[in-house]
CSV table of C-alpha atoms and ligand atoms in Angstrom, one decimal:
chain,number,residue,atom,x,y,z
Y,249,UNK,CA,-0.3,0.6,-36.5
Y,250,UNK,CA,2.8,-0.2,-34.5
Y,251,UNK,CA,1.6,-0.1,-30.9
Y,252,UNK,CA,2.4,-2.5,-28.1
Y,253,UNK,CA,0.8,-1.0,-25.0
Y,254,UNK,CA,0.6,-2.6,-21.6
Y,255,UNK,CA,-3.1,-2.1,-20.7
Y,256,UNK,CA,-2.4,-3.1,-17.1
Y,257,UNK,CA,-0.7,0.3,-16.5
Y,258,UNK,CA,-3.7,2.3,-17.7
Y,259,UNK,CA,-6.7,3.4,-15.6
Y,260,UNK,CA,-10.1,2.6,-17.0
Y,261,UNK,CA,-10.3,6.1,-18.4
Y,262,UNK,CA,-6.9,5.6,-20.0
Y,263,UNK,CA,-8.0,2.3,-21.6
Y,264,UNK,CA,-11.1,4.1,-22.9
Y,265,UNK,CA,-9.0,7.0,-24.3
Y,266,UNK,CA,-6.6,4.5,-25.9
Y,267,UNK,CA,-9.4,2.5,-27.6
Y,268,UNK,CA,-11.2,5.6,-28.9
Y,269,UNK,CA,-8.1,7.6,-30.0
Y,270,UNK,CA,-5.7,4.9,-31.2
Y,271,UNK,CA,-8.0,2.0,-32.1
Y,272,UNK,CA,-10.8,4.2,-33.4
Y,273,UNK,CA,-13.5,2.4,-31.3
Y,274,UNK,CA,-16.9,3.9,-30.3
Y,275,UNK,CA,-17.0,5.5,-26.8
Y,276,UNK,CA,-17.7,2.9,-24.1
Y,277,UNK,CA,-15.8,0.1,-25.7
Y,278,UNK,CA,-12.6,0.8,-23.8
Y,279,UNK,CA,-14.5,0.8,-20.5
Y,280,UNK,CA,-15.8,-2.7,-21.4
Y,281,UNK,CA,-12.3,-3.8,-21.8
Y,282,UNK,CA,-11.4,-2.3,-18.4
Y,283,UNK,CA,-14.3,-4.2,-16.7
Y,284,UNK,CA,-13.2,-7.5,-18.3
Y,285,UNK,CA,-9.7,-6.9,-17.2
Y,286,UNK,CA,-9.9,-5.4,-13.8
Y,287,UNK,CA,-13.3,-6.5,-12.5
Y,288,UNK,CA,-13.6,-9.9,-14.1
Y,289,UNK,CA,-9.8,-10.6,-14.1
Y,290,UNK,CA,-9.9,-11.9,-17.7
Y,291,UNK,CA,-6.4,-11.6,-19.2
Y,292,UNK,CA,-7.2,-13.1,-22.6
Y,293,UNK,CA,-8.7,-10.7,-25.3
Y,294,UNK,CA,-10.4,-13.7,-27.0
Y,295,UNK,CA,-12.3,-14.4,-23.9
Y,296,UNK,CA,-13.8,-10.8,-23.8
Y,297,UNK,CA,-16.8,-12.2,-25.6
Y,298,UNK,CA,-19.0,-9.2,-25.9
Y,299,UNK,CA,-16.4,-7.2,-27.9
Y,300,UNK,CA,-16.7,-7.7,-31.7
Y,301,UNK,CA,-14.0,-9.9,-33.3
Y,302,UNK,CA,-12.2,-7.2,-35.3
Y,303,UNK,CA,-11.8,-5.1,-32.1
Y,304,UNK,CA,-10.4,-8.1,-30.3
Y,305,UNK,CA,-8.0,-8.7,-33.1
Y,306,UNK,CA,-6.9,-5.0,-32.9
Y,307,UNK,CA,-6.3,-5.4,-29.2
Y,308,UNK,CA,-4.2,-8.5,-29.7
Y,309,UNK,CA,-2.1,-6.8,-32.3
Y,310,UNK,CA,-1.6,-3.5,-30.4
Y,311,UNK,CA,-1.7,-4.3,-26.7
Y,312,UNK,CA,0.1,-6.4,-24.1
Y,313,UNK,CA,-1.1,-7.6,-20.8
Y,314,UNK,CA,1.9,-7.9,-18.5
Y,315,UNK,CA,2.0,-10.3,-15.5
Y,316,UNK,CA,4.0,-11.0,-12.4
Y,317,UNK,CA,4.8,-14.4,-11.0
Y,318,UNK,CA,4.9,-15.4,-7.4
Y,319,UNK,CA,8.3,-17.0,-7.1
Y,320,UNK,CA,8.0,-18.2,-3.5
Y,321,UNK,CA,5.3,-18.4,-0.9
Y,322,UNK,CA,6.0,-18.8,2.8
Y,323,UNK,CA,3.2,-19.6,5.2
Y,324,UNK,CA,3.4,-18.5,8.9
Y,325,UNK,CA,2.0,-20.4,11.8
Y,326,UNK,CA,-0.9,-17.9,12.0
Y,327,UNK,CA,-1.8,-18.5,8.3
Y,328,UNK,CA,-0.2,-15.2,7.1
Y,329,UNK,CA,1.4,-15.8,3.6
Y,330,UNK,CA,4.5,-13.9,2.5
Y,331,UNK,CA,4.8,-13.7,-1.3
Y,332,UNK,CA,8.0,-13.1,-3.2
Y,333,UNK,CA,7.5,-11.6,-6.7
Y,334,UNK,CA,10.3,-11.5,-9.3
Y,335,UNK,CA,10.3,-8.5,-11.5
Y,336,UNK,CA,11.4,-8.5,-15.2
Y,337,UNK,CA,14.7,-6.8,-14.3
Y,338,UNK,CA,15.6,-9.4,-11.7
Y,339,UNK,CA,14.7,-7.4,-8.7
Y,340,UNK,CA,12.4,-8.9,-6.1
Y,341,UNK,CA,9.6,-7.4,-4.0
Y,342,UNK,CA,7.5,-8.9,-1.3
Y,343,UNK,CA,3.8,-8.8,-0.3
Y,344,UNK,CA,1.7,-10.3,2.4
Y,345,UNK,CA,-1.7,-11.9,2.5
Y,346,UNK,CA,-3.3,-11.7,5.9
Y,347,UNK,CA,-6.6,-13.5,6.6
Y,348,UNK,CA,-8.9,-12.5,9.4
Y,349,UNK,CA,-12.5,-13.0,10.3
Y,350,UNK,CA,-14.5,-12.0,7.1
Y,351,UNK,CA,-11.6,-10.4,5.5
Y,352,UNK,CA,-8.5,-11.1,3.4
Y,353,UNK,CA,-6.0,-8.3,3.2
Y,354,UNK,CA,-3.3,-8.0,0.6
Y,355,UNK,CA,-0.3,-5.8,1.5
Y,356,UNK,CA,1.4,-4.5,-1.7
Y,357,UNK,CA,4.8,-2.8,-2.4
Y,358,UNK,CA,5.2,0.4,-4.3
Y,359,UNK,CA,9.0,0.7,-4.6
Y,360,UNK,CA,12.0,-1.7,-4.8
Y,361,UNK,CA,13.6,-0.8,-1.5
Y,362,UNK,CA,13.0,2.6,0.1
Y,363,UNK,CA,14.9,5.9,0.5
Y,364,UNK,CA,13.2,7.0,3.7
Y,365,UNK,CA,15.6,5.1,6.0
Y,366,UNK,CA,13.4,4.6,9.0
Y,367,UNK,CA,15.7,3.3,11.8
Y,368,UNK,CA,13.4,0.5,12.7
Y,369,UNK,CA,12.7,-0.9,9.2
Y,370,UNK,CA,14.6,-3.6,7.3
Y,371,UNK,CA,13.4,-2.3,4.0
Y,372,UNK,CA,14.8,1.1,4.6
Y,373,UNK,CA,18.2,-0.3,5.5
Y,374,UNK,CA,18.9,-1.3,1.9
Y,375,UNK,CA,18.1,2.1,0.3
Y,376,UNK,CA,16.0,2.8,-2.8
Y,377,UNK,CA,16.6,0.8,-5.9
Y,378,UNK,CA,13.7,2.1,-8.1
Y,379,UNK,CA,10.0,3.0,-8.2
Y,380,UNK,CA,7.5,0.3,-9.3
Y,381,UNK,CA,5.4,1.0,-12.3
Y,382,UNK,CA,1.6,1.1,-12.0
Y,383,UNK,CA,1.5,-2.2,-13.9
Y,384,UNK,CA,3.9,-3.8,-11.4
Y,385,UNK,CA,1.6,-2.7,-8.5
Y,386,UNK,CA,-1.5,-3.9,-10.3
Y,387,UNK,CA,0.1,-7.2,-11.1
Y,388,UNK,CA,0.8,-7.9,-7.4
Y,389,UNK,CA,-3.0,-7.9,-7.0
Y,390,UNK,CA,-3.6,-10.1,-10.0
Y,391,UNK,CA,-0.9,-12.6,-8.9
Y,392,UNK,CA,-2.4,-12.8,-5.4
Y,393,UNK,CA,-5.9,-13.3,-6.7
Y,394,UNK,CA,-4.7,-16.5,-8.4
Y,395,UNK,CA,-3.7,-18.1,-5.2
Y,396,UNK,CA,-6.6,-17.3,-2.9
Y,397,UNK,CA,-8.6,-20.3,-3.8
Y,398,UNK,CA,-11.7,-18.3,-4.6
Y,399,UNK,CA,-11.6,-16.2,-1.5
Y,400,UNK,CA,-11.9,-12.5,-2.5
Y,401,UNK,CA,-9.3,-10.1,-1.4
Y,402,UNK,CA,-11.4,-7.7,0.6
Y,403,UNK,CA,-8.8,-5.0,1.5
Y,404,UNK,CA,-5.6,-3.7,-0.1
Y,405,UNK,CA,-3.0,-1.9,2.0
Y,406,UNK,CA,-0.1,0.0,0.4
Y,407,UNK,CA,2.3,-0.9,3.3
Y,408,UNK,CA,4.8,-3.2,1.7
Y,409,UNK,CA,8.2,-2.1,0.6
Y,410,UNK,CA,8.6,1.5,-0.3
Y,411,UNK,CA,7.1,4.9,0.5
Y,412,UNK,CA,3.9,5.2,-1.7
Y,413,UNK,CA,3.9,9.0,-1.8
Y,414,UNK,CA,7.5,9.0,-3.1
Y,415,UNK,CA,6.1,7.2,-6.2
Y,416,UNK,CA,3.1,9.5,-6.4
Y,417,UNK,CA,2.0,9.3,-10.0
Y,418,UNK,CA,2.2,5.5,-10.3
Y,419,UNK,CA,0.4,5.0,-7.0
Y,420,UNK,CA,-2.3,7.6,-7.8
Y,421,UNK,CA,-3.1,5.6,-11.0
Y,422,UNK,CA,-3.1,2.4,-9.1
Y,423,UNK,CA,-5.5,3.9,-6.6
Y,424,UNK,CA,-7.8,4.9,-9.4
Y,425,UNK,CA,-7.7,1.4,-11.0
Y,426,UNK,CA,-8.4,-0.1,-7.6
Y,427,UNK,CA,-11.4,2.1,-6.7
Y,428,UNK,CA,-13.0,3.0,-10.1
Y,429,UNK,CA,-16.3,1.2,-10.8
Y,430,UNK,CA,-14.9,0.1,-14.2
Y,431,UNK,CA,-11.7,-1.0,-12.4
Y,432,UNK,CA,-11.4,-3.4,-9.5
Y,433,UNK,CA,-14.3,-1.6,-7.8
Y,434,UNK,CA,-13.0,-1.4,-4.2
Y,435,UNK,CA,-14.5,1.1,-1.9
Y,436,UNK,CA,-11.9,3.8,-1.0
Y,437,UNK,CA,-12.4,2.7,2.6
Y,438,UNK,CA,-10.9,-0.7,1.6
Y,439,UNK,CA,-7.7,0.6,0.1
Y,440,UNK,CA,-5.3,2.1,2.6
Y,441,UNK,CA,-2.2,4.1,1.8
Y,442,UNK,CA,0.4,4.3,4.6
Y,443,UNK,CA,3.0,7.0,4.6
Y,444,UNK,CA,5.9,8.0,6.8
Y,445,UNK,CA,4.7,11.6,6.6
Y,446,UNK,CA,5.5,13.5,3.4
Y,447,UNK,CA,3.5,16.5,4.3
Y,448,UNK,CA,3.2,18.2,0.9
Y,449,UNK,CA,2.2,15.0,-0.8
Y,450,UNK,CA,-0.5,14.4,1.9
Y,451,UNK,CA,-1.9,17.8,1.0
Y,452,UNK,CA,-1.7,16.9,-2.7
Y,453,UNK,CA,-3.6,13.6,-2.0
Y,454,UNK,CA,-6.6,15.6,-0.7
Y,455,UNK,CA,-9.1,15.6,-3.5
Y,456,UNK,CA,-6.7,13.9,-5.9
Y,457,UNK,CA,-6.5,10.3,-4.6
Y,458,UNK,CA,-9.5,8.6,-3.1
Y,459,UNK,CA,-8.1,6.0,-0.6
Y,460,UNK,CA,-7.9,5.8,3.2
Y,461,UNK,CA,-4.8,7.4,4.7
Y,462,UNK,CA,-2.6,6.0,7.5
Y,463,UNK,CA,0.4,7.9,8.8
Y,464,UNK,CA,3.3,6.5,10.8
Y,465,UNK,CA,3.8,9.0,13.6
Y,466,UNK,CA,5.8,6.8,16.1
Y,467,UNK,CA,7.0,9.7,18.4
Y,468,UNK,CA,5.7,12.7,20.2
Y,469,UNK,CA,8.9,14.9,20.1
Y,470,UNK,CA,10.9,16.0,17.0
Y,471,UNK,CA,14.1,14.8,18.8
Y,472,UNK,CA,12.8,11.2,19.1
Y,473,UNK,CA,11.0,11.2,15.7
Y,474,UNK,CA,14.0,12.4,13.8
Y,475,UNK,CA,16.0,9.6,15.4
Y,476,UNK,CA,13.5,7.0,14.4
Y,477,UNK,CA,12.4,8.5,11.0
Y,478,UNK,CA,14.8,10.8,9.1
Y,479,UNK,CA,11.9,12.3,7.1
Y,480,UNK,CA,11.1,14.2,10.3
Y,481,UNK,CA,14.1,16.5,9.7
Y,482,UNK,CA,12.4,17.7,6.5
Y,483,UNK,CA,8.8,17.7,7.7
Y,484,UNK,CA,8.8,18.0,11.5
Y,485,UNK,CA,5.8,17.0,13.6
Y,486,UNK,CA,4.1,20.4,13.5
Y,487,UNK,CA,4.3,20.5,9.7
Y,488,UNK,CA,2.9,17.0,9.5
Y,489,UNK,CA,0.0,17.9,11.7
Y,490,UNK,CA,-0.7,20.9,9.6
Y,491,UNK,CA,-0.9,18.7,6.5
Y,492,UNK,CA,-3.2,16.2,8.3
Y,493,UNK,CA,-5.6,18.9,9.4
Y,494,UNK,CA,-5.7,20.2,5.8
Y,495,UNK,CA,-6.3,16.7,4.5
Y,496,UNK,CA,-9.1,15.9,6.9
Y,497,UNK,CA,-10.7,19.3,6.4
Y,498,UNK,CA,-10.7,19.0,2.7
Y,499,UNK,CA,-11.8,15.4,2.4
Y,500,UNK,CA,-13.9,14.9,5.5
Y,501,UNK,CA,-12.0,11.7,6.0
Y,502,UNK,CA,-10.7,10.3,9.3
Y,503,UNK,CA,-7.0,9.4,9.3
Y,504,UNK,CA,-5.3,6.4,11.0
Y,505,UNK,CA,-2.3,7.2,13.1
Y,506,UNK,CA,0.1,4.4,13.4
Y,507,UNK,CA,2.3,4.4,16.5
Y,508,UNK,CA,4.9,1.7,16.9
Y,509,UNK,CA,6.0,1.4,20.5
Y,510,UNK,CA,9.7,0.9,21.3
Y,511,UNK,CA,10.7,0.0,24.8
Y,512,UNK,CA,11.9,3.0,26.7
Y,513,UNK,CA,11.9,5.3,23.6
Y,514,UNK,CA,8.3,6.4,23.0
Y,515,UNK,CA,6.2,4.3,25.3
Y,516,UNK,CA,6.0,6.4,28.5
Y,517,UNK,CA,2.9,8.0,30.1
Y,518,UNK,CA,4.3,11.4,29.1
Y,519,UNK,CA,4.4,10.2,25.5
Y,520,UNK,CA,0.8,9.2,25.7
Y,521,UNK,CA,-0.2,12.6,27.1
Y,522,UNK,CA,1.9,14.4,24.4
Y,523,UNK,CA,0.3,12.2,21.7
Y,524,UNK,CA,-3.1,13.3,22.8
Y,525,UNK,CA,-2.0,16.9,22.7
Y,526,UNK,CA,-0.8,16.5,19.2
Y,527,UNK,CA,-3.9,14.7,18.0
Y,528,UNK,CA,-6.5,17.0,19.7
Y,529,UNK,CA,-9.1,18.1,17.2
Y,530,UNK,CA,-7.8,15.8,14.4
Y,531,UNK,CA,-10.5,13.2,13.2
Y,532,UNK,CA,-8.4,10.1,13.8
Y,533,UNK,CA,-8.0,6.6,15.2
Y,534,UNK,CA,-4.8,5.3,16.7
Y,535,UNK,CA,-3.3,1.9,15.9
Y,536,UNK,CA,-0.7,0.9,18.5
Y,537,UNK,CA,1.8,-1.7,17.3
Y,538,UNK,CA,4.6,-3.4,19.2
Y,539,UNK,CA,8.0,-3.2,17.5
Y,540,UNK,CA,9.2,-6.5,15.9
Y,541,UNK,CA,12.9,-6.7,16.7
Y,542,UNK,CA,15.3,-8.0,14.1
Y,543,UNK,CA,19.1,-8.7,14.2
Y,544,UNK,CA,21.2,-5.5,14.3
Y,545,UNK,CA,18.5,-3.3,15.7
Y,546,UNK,CA,19.1,-1.2,18.7
Y,547,UNK,CA,15.4,-1.1,19.6
Y,548,UNK,CA,13.5,-3.4,21.8
Y,549,UNK,CA,9.9,-4.6,22.0
Y,550,UNK,CA,8.0,-3.1,24.9
Y,551,UNK,CA,6.2,-5.3,27.5
Y,552,UNK,CA,2.6,-5.9,26.8
Y,553,UNK,CA,1.6,-4.4,30.1
Y,554,UNK,CA,3.2,-1.1,29.2
Y,555,UNK,CA,1.5,-1.2,25.8
Y,556,UNK,CA,-2.0,-1.7,27.3
Y,557,UNK,CA,-1.3,1.0,30.0
Y,558,UNK,CA,-0.4,3.4,27.1
Y,559,UNK,CA,-3.6,2.5,25.3
Y,560,UNK,CA,-5.7,2.9,28.4
Y,561,UNK,CA,-4.5,6.5,28.9
Y,562,UNK,CA,-5.7,7.2,25.3
Y,563,UNK,CA,-9.0,5.4,25.8
Y,564,UNK,CA,-9.7,7.2,29.2
Y,565,UNK,CA,-9.4,10.5,27.4
Y,566,UNK,CA,-11.9,9.6,24.7
Y,567,UNK,CA,-9.5,8.7,21.9
Y,568,UNK,CA,-10.1,5.6,19.7
Y,569,UNK,CA,-7.0,3.4,20.1
Y,570,UNK,CA,-6.5,-0.2,19.3
Y,571,UNK,CA,-3.5,-2.5,19.9
Y,572,UNK,CA,-2.8,-4.3,16.7
Y,573,UNK,CA,-1.0,-7.6,16.8
Y,574,UNK,CA,1.5,-8.0,14.0
Y,575,UNK,CA,0.9,-11.1,11.9
Y,576,UNK,CA,3.5,-13.4,10.3
Y,577,UNK,CA,6.3,-12.6,12.7
Y,578,UNK,CA,7.9,-16.1,12.3
Y,579,UNK,CA,8.4,-15.6,8.6
Y,580,UNK,CA,9.5,-11.9,8.7
Y,581,UNK,CA,6.2,-10.7,7.2
Y,582,UNK,CA,5.3,-8.4,10.0
Y,583,UNK,CA,5.5,-4.6,9.7
Y,584,UNK,CA,8.9,-3.3,8.9
Y,585,UNK,CA,10.3,-6.8,8.2
Y,586,UNK,CA,10.0,-7.0,4.4
Y,587,UNK,CA,13.3,-6.7,2.7
Y,588,UNK,CA,13.7,-8.9,-0.4
Y,589,UNK,CA,13.1,-5.9,-2.5
Y,590,UNK,CA,16.5,-4.2,-2.6
Y,591,UNK,CA,18.4,-7.2,-3.8
Y,592,UNK,CA,18.9,-7.3,-7.6
Y,593,UNK,CA,19.6,-10.9,-8.0
Y,594,UNK,CA,19.0,-11.6,-11.6
Y,595,UNK,CA,17.9,-15.0,-12.8
Y,596,UNK,CA,19.2,-17.1,-9.9
Y,597,UNK,CA,18.0,-19.5,-7.3
Y,598,UNK,CA,14.9,-18.7,-5.2
Y,599,UNK,CA,15.6,-16.7,-2.1
R,175,SF4,FE1,10.4,3.1,3.9
R,175,SF4,FE2,8.1,2.5,5.3
R,175,SF4,FE3,10.4,1.3,5.9
R,175,SF4,FE4,10.1,3.9,6.5
R,175,SF4,S1,8.9,2.2,7.3
R,175,SF4,S2,12.0,2.9,5.5
R,175,SF4,S3,8.9,4.6,4.7
R,175,SF4,S4,9.3,1.1,3.9
């Protein structure tokens, strides 16, 4: 046998198939390996003590368990931790650990850079370098687990660098690993995928990927949305809404609408009324976020008063709307501020 397979890239069902078909093990043995690996986080085959010794030797001969190192950790004043991971090819990606009352949320990346080019996002400004593999996404969770000092990661959000639905197959496998009972065992409610609005892929997700869905809407007219988010020229607001209704009808899920407010661009009372018109009949909740300005951006952060006035219009008409405070602003870990990804640096000094 001349196999050297990275098990971290396989779903529990994939590990089971590999163990029965390639290693000639009895059914169920591969699922035990998956539980040791993903649920108990054991990365040493010798420590998987309820597997018989010859099987463990076969696993050692035929399989690899890849890993990812956190090269740098930066802690913000509010406790948010920004993590810099170095990939084998020298590229870097970032993630964020956000602690809150009774929860610890890990934000993971799905691509090196991003092709979507949203006008308010630092990641998008560098373009796409490449997709991450499933193992590279999984290993972000493993690396973060090791630094949480025993506190369990309660939620995973796919909101780091990259557009998850542009890397569909790898992300779908990650979602299965995260939510399968022989995998990490998260409830689908605790794993959230955020997209800029790839309508056909949202429809594909329905019934194929069991996670929570969040969509960045950010505007109420095609003119403004196309300016903020070039994806709108391919999938305008009406097409996106059609996909969201299809998704909600087919899954019975509620979708989270993310709406970043930009001063004087999309924060007027008229915008609030148009937003309600768009979302009428869609099972959703609305997250309102204030833009986090960075150098070179033409956009400005709105006044808090305006943001709460916008929210109150939504609340007064029966919508569920929450103003979310971005965390980690002082270390550029807030929404739209991750960017290490697109720099292929090779083995050099820490960023
Ligand atoms: Fe890509 Fe998301 Fe940034 Fe848009 S907001 S450019 S989809 S990372």
